[in-house]
GROMACS .gro file of C-alpha atoms in nm:
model
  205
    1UNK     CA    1   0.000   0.000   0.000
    2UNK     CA    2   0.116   0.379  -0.072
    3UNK     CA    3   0.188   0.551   0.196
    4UNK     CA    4   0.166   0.912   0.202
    5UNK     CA    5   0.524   1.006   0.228
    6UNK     CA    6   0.563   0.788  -0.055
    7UNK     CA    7   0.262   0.979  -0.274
    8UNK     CA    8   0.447   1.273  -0.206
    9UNK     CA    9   0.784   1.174  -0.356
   10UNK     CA   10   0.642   1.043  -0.641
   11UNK     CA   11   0.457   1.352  -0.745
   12UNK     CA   12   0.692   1.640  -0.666
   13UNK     CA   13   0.817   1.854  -0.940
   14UNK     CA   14   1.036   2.112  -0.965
   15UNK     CA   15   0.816   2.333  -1.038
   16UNK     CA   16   0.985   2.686  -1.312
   17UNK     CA   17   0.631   2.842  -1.379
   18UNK     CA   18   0.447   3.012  -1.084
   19UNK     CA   19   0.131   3.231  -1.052
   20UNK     CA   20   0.239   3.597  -0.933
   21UNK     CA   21   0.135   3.796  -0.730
   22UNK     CA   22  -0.020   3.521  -0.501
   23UNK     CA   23   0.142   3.561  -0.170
   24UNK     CA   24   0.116   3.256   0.124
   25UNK     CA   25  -0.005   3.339   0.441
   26UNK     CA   26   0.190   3.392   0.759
   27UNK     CA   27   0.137   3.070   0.909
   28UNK     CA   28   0.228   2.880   0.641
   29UNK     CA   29   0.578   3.026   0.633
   30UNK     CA   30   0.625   2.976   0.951
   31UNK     CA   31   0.470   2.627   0.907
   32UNK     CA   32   0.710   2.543   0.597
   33UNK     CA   33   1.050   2.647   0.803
   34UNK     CA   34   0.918   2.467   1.125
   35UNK     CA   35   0.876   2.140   0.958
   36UNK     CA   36   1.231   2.202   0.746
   37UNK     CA   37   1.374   2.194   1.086
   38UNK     CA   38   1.282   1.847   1.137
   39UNK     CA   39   1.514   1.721   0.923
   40UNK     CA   40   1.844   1.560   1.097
   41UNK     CA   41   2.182   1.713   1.162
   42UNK     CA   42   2.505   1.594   1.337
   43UNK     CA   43   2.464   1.616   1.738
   44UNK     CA   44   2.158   1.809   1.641
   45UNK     CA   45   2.344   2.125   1.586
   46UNK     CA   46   2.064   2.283   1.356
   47UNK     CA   47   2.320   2.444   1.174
   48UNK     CA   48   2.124   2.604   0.948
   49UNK     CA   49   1.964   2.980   0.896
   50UNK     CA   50   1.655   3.088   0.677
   51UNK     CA   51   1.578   3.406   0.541
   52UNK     CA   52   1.256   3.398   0.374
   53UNK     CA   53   1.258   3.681   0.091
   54UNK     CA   54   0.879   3.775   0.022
   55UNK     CA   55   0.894   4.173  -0.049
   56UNK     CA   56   0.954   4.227  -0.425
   57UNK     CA   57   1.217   4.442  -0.394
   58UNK     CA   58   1.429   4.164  -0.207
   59UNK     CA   59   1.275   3.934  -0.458
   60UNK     CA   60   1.445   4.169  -0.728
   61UNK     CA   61   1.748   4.169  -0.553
   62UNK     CA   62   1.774   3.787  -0.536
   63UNK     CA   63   1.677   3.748  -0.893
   64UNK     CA   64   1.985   3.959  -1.030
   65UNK     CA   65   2.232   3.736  -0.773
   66UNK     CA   66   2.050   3.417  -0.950
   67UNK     CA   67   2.143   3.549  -1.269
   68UNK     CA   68   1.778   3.646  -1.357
   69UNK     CA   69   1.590   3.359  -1.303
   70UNK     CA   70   1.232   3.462  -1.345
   71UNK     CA   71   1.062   3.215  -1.081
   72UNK     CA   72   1.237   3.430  -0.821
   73UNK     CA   73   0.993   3.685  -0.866
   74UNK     CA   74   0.669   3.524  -0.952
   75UNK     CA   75   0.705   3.271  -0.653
   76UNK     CA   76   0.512   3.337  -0.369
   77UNK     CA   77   0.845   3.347  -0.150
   78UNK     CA   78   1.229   3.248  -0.178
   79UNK     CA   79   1.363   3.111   0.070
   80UNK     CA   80   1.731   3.149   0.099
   81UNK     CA   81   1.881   2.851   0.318
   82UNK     CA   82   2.214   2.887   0.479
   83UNK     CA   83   2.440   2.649   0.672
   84UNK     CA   84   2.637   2.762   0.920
   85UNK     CA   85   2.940   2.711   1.028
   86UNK     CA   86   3.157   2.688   1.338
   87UNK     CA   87   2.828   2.514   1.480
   88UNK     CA   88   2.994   2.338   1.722
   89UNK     CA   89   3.050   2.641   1.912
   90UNK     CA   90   2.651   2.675   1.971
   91UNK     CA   91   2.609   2.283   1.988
   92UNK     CA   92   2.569   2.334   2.462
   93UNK     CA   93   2.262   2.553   2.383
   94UNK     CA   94   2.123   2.366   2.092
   95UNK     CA   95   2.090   2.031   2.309
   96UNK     CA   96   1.953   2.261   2.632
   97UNK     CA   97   1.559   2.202   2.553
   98UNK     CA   98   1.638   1.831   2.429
   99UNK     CA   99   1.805   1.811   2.818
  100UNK     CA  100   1.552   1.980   2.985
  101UNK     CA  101   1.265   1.744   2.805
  102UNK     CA  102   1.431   1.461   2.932
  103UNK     CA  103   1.513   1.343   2.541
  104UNK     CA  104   1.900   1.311   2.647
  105UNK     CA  105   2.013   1.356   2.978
  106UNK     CA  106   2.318   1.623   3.063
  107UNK     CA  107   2.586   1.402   3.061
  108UNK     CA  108   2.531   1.278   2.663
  109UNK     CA  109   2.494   1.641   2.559
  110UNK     CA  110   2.832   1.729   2.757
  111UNK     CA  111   2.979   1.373   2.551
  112UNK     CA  112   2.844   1.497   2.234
  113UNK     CA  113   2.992   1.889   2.272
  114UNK     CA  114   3.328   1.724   2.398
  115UNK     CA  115   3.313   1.542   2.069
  116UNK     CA  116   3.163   1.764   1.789
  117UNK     CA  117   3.441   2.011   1.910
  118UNK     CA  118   3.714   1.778   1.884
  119UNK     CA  119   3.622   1.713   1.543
  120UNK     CA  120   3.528   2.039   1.376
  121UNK     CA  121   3.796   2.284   1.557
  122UNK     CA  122   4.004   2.428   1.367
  123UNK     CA  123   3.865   2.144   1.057
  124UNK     CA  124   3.690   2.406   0.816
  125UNK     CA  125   3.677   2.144   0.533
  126UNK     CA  126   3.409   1.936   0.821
  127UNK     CA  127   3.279   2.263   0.912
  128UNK     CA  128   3.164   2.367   0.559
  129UNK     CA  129   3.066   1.972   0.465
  130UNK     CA  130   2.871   1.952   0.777
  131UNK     CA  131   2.702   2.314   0.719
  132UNK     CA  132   2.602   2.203   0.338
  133UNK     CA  133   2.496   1.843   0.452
  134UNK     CA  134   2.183   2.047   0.736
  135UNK     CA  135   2.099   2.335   0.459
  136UNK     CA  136   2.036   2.018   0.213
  137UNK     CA  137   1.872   1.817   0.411
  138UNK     CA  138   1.652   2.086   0.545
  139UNK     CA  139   1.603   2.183   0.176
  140UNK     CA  140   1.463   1.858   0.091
  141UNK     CA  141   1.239   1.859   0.416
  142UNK     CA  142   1.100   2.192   0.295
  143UNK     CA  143   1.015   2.062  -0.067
  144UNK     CA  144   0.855   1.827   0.072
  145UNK     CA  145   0.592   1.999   0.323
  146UNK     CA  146   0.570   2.268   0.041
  147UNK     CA  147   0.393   1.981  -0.195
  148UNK     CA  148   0.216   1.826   0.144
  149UNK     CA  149   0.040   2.190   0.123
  150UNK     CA  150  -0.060   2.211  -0.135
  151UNK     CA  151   0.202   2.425  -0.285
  152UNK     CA  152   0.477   2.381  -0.571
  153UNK     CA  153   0.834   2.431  -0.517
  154UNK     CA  154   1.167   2.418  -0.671
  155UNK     CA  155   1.503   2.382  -0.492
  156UNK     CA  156   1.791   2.646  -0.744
  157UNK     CA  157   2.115   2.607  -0.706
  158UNK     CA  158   2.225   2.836  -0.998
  159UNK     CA  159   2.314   3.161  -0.807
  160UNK     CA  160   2.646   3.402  -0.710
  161UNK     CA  161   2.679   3.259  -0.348
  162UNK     CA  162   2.899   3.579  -0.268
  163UNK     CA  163   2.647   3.776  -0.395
  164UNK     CA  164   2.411   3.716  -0.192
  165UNK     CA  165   2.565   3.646   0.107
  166UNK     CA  166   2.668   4.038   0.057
  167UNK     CA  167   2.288   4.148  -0.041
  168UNK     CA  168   2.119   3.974   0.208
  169UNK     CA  169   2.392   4.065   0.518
  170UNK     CA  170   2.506   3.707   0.561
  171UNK     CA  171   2.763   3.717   0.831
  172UNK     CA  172   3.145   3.527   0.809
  173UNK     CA  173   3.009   3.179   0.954
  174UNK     CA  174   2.682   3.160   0.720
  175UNK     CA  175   2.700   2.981   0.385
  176UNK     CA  176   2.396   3.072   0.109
  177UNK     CA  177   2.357   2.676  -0.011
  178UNK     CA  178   2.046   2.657  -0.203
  179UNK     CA  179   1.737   2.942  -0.256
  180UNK     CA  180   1.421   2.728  -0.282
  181UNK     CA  181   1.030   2.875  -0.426
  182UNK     CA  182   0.727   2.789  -0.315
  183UNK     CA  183   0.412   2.910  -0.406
  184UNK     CA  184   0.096   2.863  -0.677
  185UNK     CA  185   0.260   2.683  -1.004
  186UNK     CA  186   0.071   2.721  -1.343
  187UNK     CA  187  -0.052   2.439  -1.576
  188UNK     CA  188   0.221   2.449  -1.795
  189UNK     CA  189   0.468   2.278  -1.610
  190UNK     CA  190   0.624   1.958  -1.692
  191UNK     CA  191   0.535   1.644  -1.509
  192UNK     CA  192   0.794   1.450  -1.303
  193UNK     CA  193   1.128   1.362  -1.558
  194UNK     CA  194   1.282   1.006  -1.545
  195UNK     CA  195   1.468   0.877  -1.303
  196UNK     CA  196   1.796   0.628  -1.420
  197UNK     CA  197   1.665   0.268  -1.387
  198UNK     CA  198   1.809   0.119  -1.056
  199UNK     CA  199   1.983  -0.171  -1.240
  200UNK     CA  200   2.224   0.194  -1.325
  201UNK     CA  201   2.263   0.359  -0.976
  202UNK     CA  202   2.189   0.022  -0.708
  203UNK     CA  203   2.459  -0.178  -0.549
  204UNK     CA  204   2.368  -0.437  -0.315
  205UNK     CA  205   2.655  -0.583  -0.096
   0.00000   0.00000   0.00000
């Protein structure tokens, strides 16, 4: 039987055509970013910032950094979604609530700190892997609860990264990693391409 996770996968588009001028509510902003955060990241470090670029004179502004990609603009909203790095440094007050909810107790969150800072001082290659791995995965989270709503989406990675990182204030330890649309898509998109066959892409060991 289908489940619904499944339904959603196989009908998600990336979607290049949008209505304009339809903007999304509030709620369902905050609804869309909430449930990106549910996606998983090392020691739970959440790594990740999101600027959600609605006005359309940001929208402009985005567009000419994404080297005038159209769907910018007549989107509802763009979300720009940033890893971050030196996350390790946060990682004590990240795992706080987790603590106090009785999810971990203190003495694995002091383990895990003592750990993920081991590891990623002074390692910017890990810092910068680990900040792309969150902003991905909470990219794919978001394309996801944007077609569970109702809404279409598309993930772009075809933009000047210093750009807008300089545009949109980034600060040293934030890295711009994908921009992804949501809102209203028109009738002329294209339906789901073909995936490889997975004869092509499988292994089994």
């Amino acid at each position: 039987m289908t489940t619904s996770i499944q339904h959603l996968i196989n009908t998600r588009t990336s979607i290049n055509h949008f209505q304009p001028s339809r903007p999304l509510q509030e709620s369902d902003i905050s609804l869309l970013v909430e449930l990106a955060t549910k996606a998983p990241t090392a020691y739970n470090m959440q790594n990740w910032h999101f600027i959600a670029v609605q006005s359309e004179e940001a929208k402009i502004q985005l567009k000419s950094a994404a080297f005038g990609q159209q769907k910018i603009v007549d989107a509802s909203i763009a979300f720009i979604i940033c890893g971050k790095l030196e996350a390790h440094q946060q990682l004590s007050s990240a795992l706080e609530p987790s603590v106090k909810a009785n999810i971990i107790e203190q003495h694995v969150a002091d383990a895990w700190v003592t750990q993920a800072t081991a590891a990623h001082e002074n390692n910017d290659l890990l810092q910068r892997d680990e900040a792309i791995r969150s902003a991905s995965l909470a990219a794919m989270s978001l394309l996801l609860a944007a077609q569970d709503m109702g809404f279409g989406s598309s993930p772009i990675g075809g933009f000047d990264a210093i750009e807008v990182s300089r545009q949109f204030a980034l600060s040293e330890n934030e890295i711009p990693v994908l921009i992804v649309v949501v809102g209203y898509p028109k009738e002329l998109n294209l339906r789901q391409k073909m995936r490889k066959p997975l004869s092509e892409i499988l292994t089994v060991i």
